[in-house]
Coordinates of C-alpha atoms in Angstrom, one line a residue:
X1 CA 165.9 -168.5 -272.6
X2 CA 165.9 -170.6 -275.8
X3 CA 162.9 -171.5 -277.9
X4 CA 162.2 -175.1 -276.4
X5 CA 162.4 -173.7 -272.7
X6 CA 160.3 -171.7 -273.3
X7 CA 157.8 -173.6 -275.1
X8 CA 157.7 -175.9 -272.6
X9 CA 156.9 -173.4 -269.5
X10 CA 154.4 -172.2 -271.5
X11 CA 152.6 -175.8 -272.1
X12 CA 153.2 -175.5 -275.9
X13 CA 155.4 -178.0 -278.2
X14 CA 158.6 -177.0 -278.7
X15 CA 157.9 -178.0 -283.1
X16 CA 154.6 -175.4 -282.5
X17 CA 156.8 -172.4 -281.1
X18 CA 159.5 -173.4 -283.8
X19 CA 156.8 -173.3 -286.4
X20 CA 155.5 -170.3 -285.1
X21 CA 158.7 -168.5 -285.0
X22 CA 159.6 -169.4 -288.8
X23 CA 156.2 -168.4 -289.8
X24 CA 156.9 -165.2 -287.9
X25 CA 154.1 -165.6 -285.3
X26 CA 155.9 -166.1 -282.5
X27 CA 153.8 -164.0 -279.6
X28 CA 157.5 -162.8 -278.5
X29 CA 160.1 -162.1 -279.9
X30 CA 163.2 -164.1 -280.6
X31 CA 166.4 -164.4 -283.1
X32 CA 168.7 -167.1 -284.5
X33 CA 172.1 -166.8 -282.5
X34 CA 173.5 -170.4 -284.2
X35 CA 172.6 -173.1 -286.4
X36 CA 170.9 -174.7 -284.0
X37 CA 169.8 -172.4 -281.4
X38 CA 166.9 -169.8 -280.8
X39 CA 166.8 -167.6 -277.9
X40 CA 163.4 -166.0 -276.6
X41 CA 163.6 -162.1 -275.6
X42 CA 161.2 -162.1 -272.6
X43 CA 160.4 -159.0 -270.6
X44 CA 158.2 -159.5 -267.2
X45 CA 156.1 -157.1 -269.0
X46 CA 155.9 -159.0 -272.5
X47 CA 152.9 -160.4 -273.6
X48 CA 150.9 -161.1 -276.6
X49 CA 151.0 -158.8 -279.1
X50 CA 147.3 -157.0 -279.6
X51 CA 147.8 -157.4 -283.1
X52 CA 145.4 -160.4 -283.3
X53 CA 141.8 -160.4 -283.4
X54 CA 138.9 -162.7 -283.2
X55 CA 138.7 -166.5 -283.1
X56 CA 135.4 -167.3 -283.2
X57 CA 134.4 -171.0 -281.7
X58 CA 131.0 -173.2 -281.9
X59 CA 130.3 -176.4 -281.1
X60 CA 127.6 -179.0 -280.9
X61 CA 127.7 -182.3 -279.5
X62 CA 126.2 -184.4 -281.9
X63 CA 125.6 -185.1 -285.8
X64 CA 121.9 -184.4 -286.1
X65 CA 122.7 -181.0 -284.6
X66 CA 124.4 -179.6 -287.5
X67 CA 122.3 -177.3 -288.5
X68 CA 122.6 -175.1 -285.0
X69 CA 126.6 -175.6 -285.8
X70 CA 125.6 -173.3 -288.5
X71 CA 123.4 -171.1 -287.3
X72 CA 126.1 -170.3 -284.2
X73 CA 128.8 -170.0 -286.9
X74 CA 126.6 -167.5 -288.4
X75 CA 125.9 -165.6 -285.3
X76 CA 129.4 -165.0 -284.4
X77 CA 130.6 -163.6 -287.6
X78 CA 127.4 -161.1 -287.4
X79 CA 128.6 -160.2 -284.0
X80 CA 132.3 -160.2 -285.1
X81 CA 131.2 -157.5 -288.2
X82 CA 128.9 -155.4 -286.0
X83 CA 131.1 -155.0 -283.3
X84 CA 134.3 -153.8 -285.8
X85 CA 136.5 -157.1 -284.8
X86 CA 139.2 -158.4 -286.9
X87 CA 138.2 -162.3 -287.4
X88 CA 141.4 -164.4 -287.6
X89 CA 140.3 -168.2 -287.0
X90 CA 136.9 -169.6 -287.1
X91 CA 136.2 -173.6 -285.2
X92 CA 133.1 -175.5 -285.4
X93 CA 133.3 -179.0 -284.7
X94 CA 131.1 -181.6 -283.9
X95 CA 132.3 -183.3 -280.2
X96 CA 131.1 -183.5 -276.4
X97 CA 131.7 -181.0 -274.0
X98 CA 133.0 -183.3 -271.5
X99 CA 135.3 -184.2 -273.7
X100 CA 138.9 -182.1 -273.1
X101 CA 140.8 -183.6 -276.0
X102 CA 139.3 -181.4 -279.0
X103 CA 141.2 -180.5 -281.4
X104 CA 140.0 -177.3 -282.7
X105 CA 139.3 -176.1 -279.3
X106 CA 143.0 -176.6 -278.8
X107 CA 144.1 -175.3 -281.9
X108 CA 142.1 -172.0 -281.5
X109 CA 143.0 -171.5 -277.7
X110 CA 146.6 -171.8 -279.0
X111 CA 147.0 -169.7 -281.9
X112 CA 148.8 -166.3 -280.6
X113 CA 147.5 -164.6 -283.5
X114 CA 143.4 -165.2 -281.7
X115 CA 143.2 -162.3 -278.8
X116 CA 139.8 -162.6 -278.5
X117 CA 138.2 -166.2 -277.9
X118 CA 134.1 -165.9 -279.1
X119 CA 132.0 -167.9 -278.1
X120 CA 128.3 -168.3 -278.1
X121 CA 127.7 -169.6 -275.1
X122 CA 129.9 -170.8 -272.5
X123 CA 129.2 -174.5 -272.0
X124 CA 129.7 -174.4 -276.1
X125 CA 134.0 -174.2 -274.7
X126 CA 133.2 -176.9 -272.0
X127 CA 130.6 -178.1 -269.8
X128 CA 133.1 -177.5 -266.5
X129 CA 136.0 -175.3 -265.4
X130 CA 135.7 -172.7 -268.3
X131 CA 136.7 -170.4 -265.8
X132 CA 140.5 -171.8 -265.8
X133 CA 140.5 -171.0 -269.9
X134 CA 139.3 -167.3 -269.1
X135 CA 142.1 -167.2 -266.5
X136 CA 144.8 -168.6 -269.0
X137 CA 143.7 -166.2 -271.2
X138 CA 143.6 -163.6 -269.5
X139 CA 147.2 -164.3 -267.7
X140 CA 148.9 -164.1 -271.9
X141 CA 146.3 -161.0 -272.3
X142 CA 144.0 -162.4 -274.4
X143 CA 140.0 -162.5 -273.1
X144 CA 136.7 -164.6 -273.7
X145 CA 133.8 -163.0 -274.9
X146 CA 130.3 -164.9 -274.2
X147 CA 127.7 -163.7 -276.3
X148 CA 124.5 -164.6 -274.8
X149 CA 125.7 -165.2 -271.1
X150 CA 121.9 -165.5 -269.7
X151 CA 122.7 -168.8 -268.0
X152 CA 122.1 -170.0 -264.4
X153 CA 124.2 -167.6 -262.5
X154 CA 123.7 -169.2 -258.9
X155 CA 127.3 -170.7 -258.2
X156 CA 125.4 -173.4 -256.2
X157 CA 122.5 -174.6 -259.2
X158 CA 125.6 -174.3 -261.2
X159 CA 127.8 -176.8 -259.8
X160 CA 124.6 -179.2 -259.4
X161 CA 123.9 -178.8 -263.4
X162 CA 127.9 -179.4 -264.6
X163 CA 128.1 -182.4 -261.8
X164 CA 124.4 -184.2 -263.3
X165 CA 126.1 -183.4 -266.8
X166 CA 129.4 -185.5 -266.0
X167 CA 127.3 -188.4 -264.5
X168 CA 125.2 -188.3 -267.7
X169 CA 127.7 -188.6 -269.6
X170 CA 129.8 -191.4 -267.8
X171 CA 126.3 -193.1 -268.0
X172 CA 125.3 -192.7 -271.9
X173 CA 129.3 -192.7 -272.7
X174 CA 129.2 -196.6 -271.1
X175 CA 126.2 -197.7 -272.2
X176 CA 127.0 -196.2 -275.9
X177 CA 130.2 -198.6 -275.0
X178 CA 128.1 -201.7 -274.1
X179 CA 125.4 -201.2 -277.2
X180 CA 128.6 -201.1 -279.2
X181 CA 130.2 -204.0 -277.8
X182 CA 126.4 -206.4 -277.9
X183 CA 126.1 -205.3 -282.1
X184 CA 130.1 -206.4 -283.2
X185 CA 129.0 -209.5 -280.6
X186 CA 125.8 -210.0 -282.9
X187 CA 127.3 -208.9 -286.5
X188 CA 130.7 -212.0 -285.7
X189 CA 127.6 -214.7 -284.2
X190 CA 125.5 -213.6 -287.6
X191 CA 128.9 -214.4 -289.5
X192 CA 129.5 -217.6 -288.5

C-alpha cells in the first residue's frame, strides 16, 4: 500500500505520514521504491512500535484557571517519574471541553511516538465520548491512563452530567455570542 493510502485509512494527512516517514517516525515501516512513491509494509499483526512512552495532557477551560494548568502539569510529570515512564510530549492548553477542534489534543493523540496518553482526569480529554479515544487507542496499541478516576461511575448520573454540560455550554457559548455582538454594537454607536 503506498504512503497516502495509507494515511488516509488511518485518518491522518498524507504531508503528516510523509513527514513522519522522513523524520523516521513512521509507526510502520516503509521504503522509497521511486522518486515519487512510498510503499507501507503492513502486517495484520503490525502495530505501533512500544518504543514510545508517555504524552502527558492537561487542560483547563479558561484563563483565570491557569494556575491549576500548572499544578496538573506538575502532577503528571511526578506521576510519569514515580512510575519509571519515558515522557515524550507534554500538552497543556487553555480551551473547552466541548470543544473537539483542539489542537494539542490532536497533536498529542497523533504523535506515534506517545504510547501512553496521561491524563489527570478524564473530562480534562473531553467532557463526552472519551470512551471512543480509549478505543482508538487501544485498536493502534497505545492506552489512556486516568490518574485520579474517582468520578461518578453510575452510566446513568453520567450521561445526565455530560448532557446538562453540552446544554450549558450551547447556552453560555450564545450568550458569550450575543454579549459580544451588543459591545462592537455599542463601541461603532460610541464612534459615531
Amino acid at each position: 500500500m503506498n504512503l497516502t493510502e495509507w494515511a488516509r485509512v488511518q485518518g491522518i494527512a498524507p504531508r503528516t505520514a510523509y513527514r513522519w516517514f522522513r523524520e523516521g517516525t513512521l509507526p510502520v515501516p516503509a521504503e522509497r521504491v521511486g522518486p515519487r512513491t512510498i510503499l507501507v509494509n503492513i502486517d495484520a499483526n503490525t502495530s505501533p512500535s512500544v518504543t514510545g512512552g508517555a504524552g502527558l495532557y492537561a487542560r483547563v477551560s479558561s484563563h483565570d484557571q491557569k494556575s491549576d494548568l500548572e499544578r496538573q502539569t506538575a502532577r503528571l510529570s511526578a506521576w510519569a517519574a514515580k512510575a519509571g515512564q519515558k515522557v515524550v510530549r507534554i500538552e497543556s492548553e487553555i480551551a473547552s471541553g466541548m470543544n473537539g477542534c483542539r489542537a494539542k489534543a490532536s497533536r498529542l493523540l497523533a504523535d506515534p511516538a506517545v504510547t501512553t496518553v496521561v491524563v489527570e482526569h478524564k473530562d480534562r480529554l473531553g467532557r463526552m465520548n472519551v470512551e471512543l479515544i480509549e478505543a482508538a487507542l487501544s485498536a493502534t496499541g497505545r492506552r489512556l491512563v486516568v490518574l485520579d478516576d474517582g468520578e461518578v461511575e453510575d452510566d446513568l448520573v453520567r450521561d445526565m452530567v455530560e448532557v446538562l454540560t453540552s446544554f450549558c455550554a450551547r447556552l453560555y457559548g450564545r450568550r458569550s455570542a450575543k454579549n459580544r455582538a451588543r459591545k462592537a454594537l455599542e463601541a461603532a454607536a460610541a464612534d459615531e
